[in-house]
Amino acid sequence: MEPLPLHLCKPYKLSSILNRLYSLIHVTALTSLIYYRVSSLASTPLASLPAQLLVFALELLLSLLWLLNQAYLWNPVSRRVFPERLPENEQNLPAIDVFICTADPKKEPPLEVMNTVLSAMALDYPSKKLHVYLSDDAGSALTLLALRQACAFASSWLPFCRRFGIKTRCPKRKYELFKEHIRIAEEEKSSATDKINPSIVELRVSSILSNSPYILVLDCDMYCNDPTSAKQAMCFHLDPKLSPSLAFVQFPQKFHNISSNDIYDSQLRTTFQVRWPGMDGIQGPMLSGTCFYMKREALYGIFLQKELHHLKESFGPSNELIISLQRSNQRKTIGNGTLSSTLQQEAQFLASYNYETNTLWGKQARYLYKSLIEDYFTGFILHCKGWKSVFCNPSRSAFLGSATSSLNDTLVQGTRWNCGLLEVTFSKCSPPLYGLSRMPLLQTMCYSYYALQPFYSLPLWCLASVPQLCLINGISLYPKVSSPWFVIFSSIFLCSLLKHLVDVLVTGGSVQTWCNEQRIWMIKSLTCYTYGTIDAILKCFGMKQPCFSPTNKVSDDEQAKLHQLGITRMVISGGANELLGQVILSFYILLESYPIIEGMAWRKDTGLVPASVALLSFVLSIIFLLLGSVVLSSKFGSGDFGNGSGGDGHGGVGHSGGDGHSGGGGHSDGDEGNVGGDDGNGSGDGRGGHASDGSGGGGGAVAAAAAATAAMAAMATAATMAIMTATTATTATTMTAATATTAVTMTAAAAMTASAYMAAAEDT
């Protein structure tokens, strides 16, 4: 009789069908958009052609990123495990090494680190087959003292957990005394070094000590919330059909300090509830830095297949390491928990930073862990070599950590990630090129999406400035509301928002969650995506050295303020036919950015944006808008449009002397700003008189409002320039302020323009 399976894989069939149908419809709409843009270029006035081409190019980039993102939705699956079906004799289970890394006792409190160590020691797994390693890159005496205290406390706590089957292994009574000892030590000792060592050091050292065939990697703040996670992972690793090609089992990262509002999207809902299940249906999810059970053999790769005399050339001069590699799945016993002096010296030798210099495997491994996102890079290389991975997301969170609790930390962390992603993109292992012939197409698309994700900054910067600048100068970038093509543009925009909303609701989120994710995506695109791109480019030219700064994990008891978005109402008529799309875009960004504007305008707590940074943003914004307006105005008055033929609402200016539709609010014959005629043959007379005297037809109202809009809009596009000038001072505060001013600019531009058109409508 065939044994019962240790796990089951269930595809989301209905979700796959709906996602593919949506993709087909959206691709059709995007194809229509591209056709419209290409066909309208011939009739676009020369003055507005650069803006049209820029917007079109960035629309193509957005379309590419959207297309790559669809790979995650093609075949999502879910998995269920049955740990009770594992061998009854637990001594038959393979050994596991647990790697925990810490780097800075000031940013990573030793008490939190010891909680993680204790939770790992308390896993529901044979104690003789569980080995926990703590790597303190800071070399802190405080961390060492805390570890000794934790080991002493564990001698009484762990037997208690196993005896009574406690799942939430959060100690109380004696734990309070343990905490007090560490707090006293924190006040007395604070010495540390600033050297950061790669986690690969633990791999080498553990090879001569325990040499377990499987490895659990945890961040220092990511404690084990479910002690059965090891057995859950073994349900995959011990499956004879899956195990030979399985490199790692990835669990989701979940956090205990996230508020119900989660304004910074710290739970990474899209990643762990949408994208990773989607990749699990292809070749498996990416390596996520923590919370994964890795097969040691997968890390050593093809070098293990070499002859003995080649092993030292590959792995260095350590005899103990070579011996451990030859018996890769045989653990080495350590009597009474002590090491011989010889073994201690060998471990110290292997722990040296330069041990693997000039070795074949060292060159390959060092190339990976020199990256700021060595987890992404390592997972990519493993998948390129044919290894698979699985995503295990049990109902009870297997691990819980501490999420970033401030926008500053969130953006600094995001800058580091995006810099690392672009480093991979620019490397010889660039996913779009290197992975295409080594992985399935959909898997390559998934990796390529993250590799190109920092380029979201380009279209977002464009949308934060160009449409608003053209709006206040009367240049239309989108079809008229009366044109059928307007339906295509609006449907793409609305369907994208609706699809995101549906995904949020299906995965247990709310409308508020959807708003928060939209907002933080725009903030990250304008800030940390931009900074990450700049940092990566500087590193490519040797102008900046790689720098890893640990995320601050010190808890802050101050609760994040709950932001509520207001509702803005506007009524536009008359000449807004060509410019409505840009006005809607501005107001949409206003609604999403209200909490940031609040931080600039009237917050009095720690969320207040520094006045100096806001002022810098305002000044740069005004300069940008005024210069842009001068450039556009000079082109309008040059006579380029005097005899141009009117297109179907292209460019947004009044084309006189030709058949067709003339834009409302443009200049004719390079004269004094006469407002162009309506549908039909335009003679250039205009029916609103001269804008200079403000009389007739609302032309003066529109022109005056456009000028006022430029002044008010200066408050919004400000952030755009502020970020770029502050690139050398990569403080998250500057990034936040710059983003905030951008939102204000676009908001003011939209509001003033709306008022202008309403006034124009009343005049007519």
PDB file of C-alpha atoms in Angstrom, residues 16 140 260 286 349 410 444 493 554 560 607 680:
ATOM      1  CA  SER A  16      -6.310  31.501 -12.659  1.00  0.00           C
ATOM      2  CA  SER A 140      29.396  42.876  21.143  1.00  0.00           C
ATOM      3  CA  SER A 260      -4.849  47.200  11.794  1.00  0.00           C
ATOM      4  CA  MET A 286      12.102  33.604  -4.397  1.00  0.00           C
ATOM      5  CA  PHE A 349      40.167  29.745  10.908  1.00  0.00           C
ATOM      6  CA  THR A 410      10.582  51.940   5.665  1.00  0.00           C
ATOM      7  CA  THR A 444      12.011  34.617 -15.648  1.00  0.00           C
ATOM      8  CA  PHE A 493      -6.772  53.352 -15.327  1.00  0.00           C
ATOM      9  CA  VAL A 554      13.956  49.097  18.718  1.00  0.00           C
ATOM     10  CA  ALA A 560       0.805  55.572  14.451  1.00  0.00           C
ATOM     11  CA  GLY A 607       5.347  63.379  11.945  1.00  0.00           C
ATOM     12  CA  GLY A 680     -15.484  73.362 -37.635  1.00  0.00           C
TER      13      GLY A 680
END
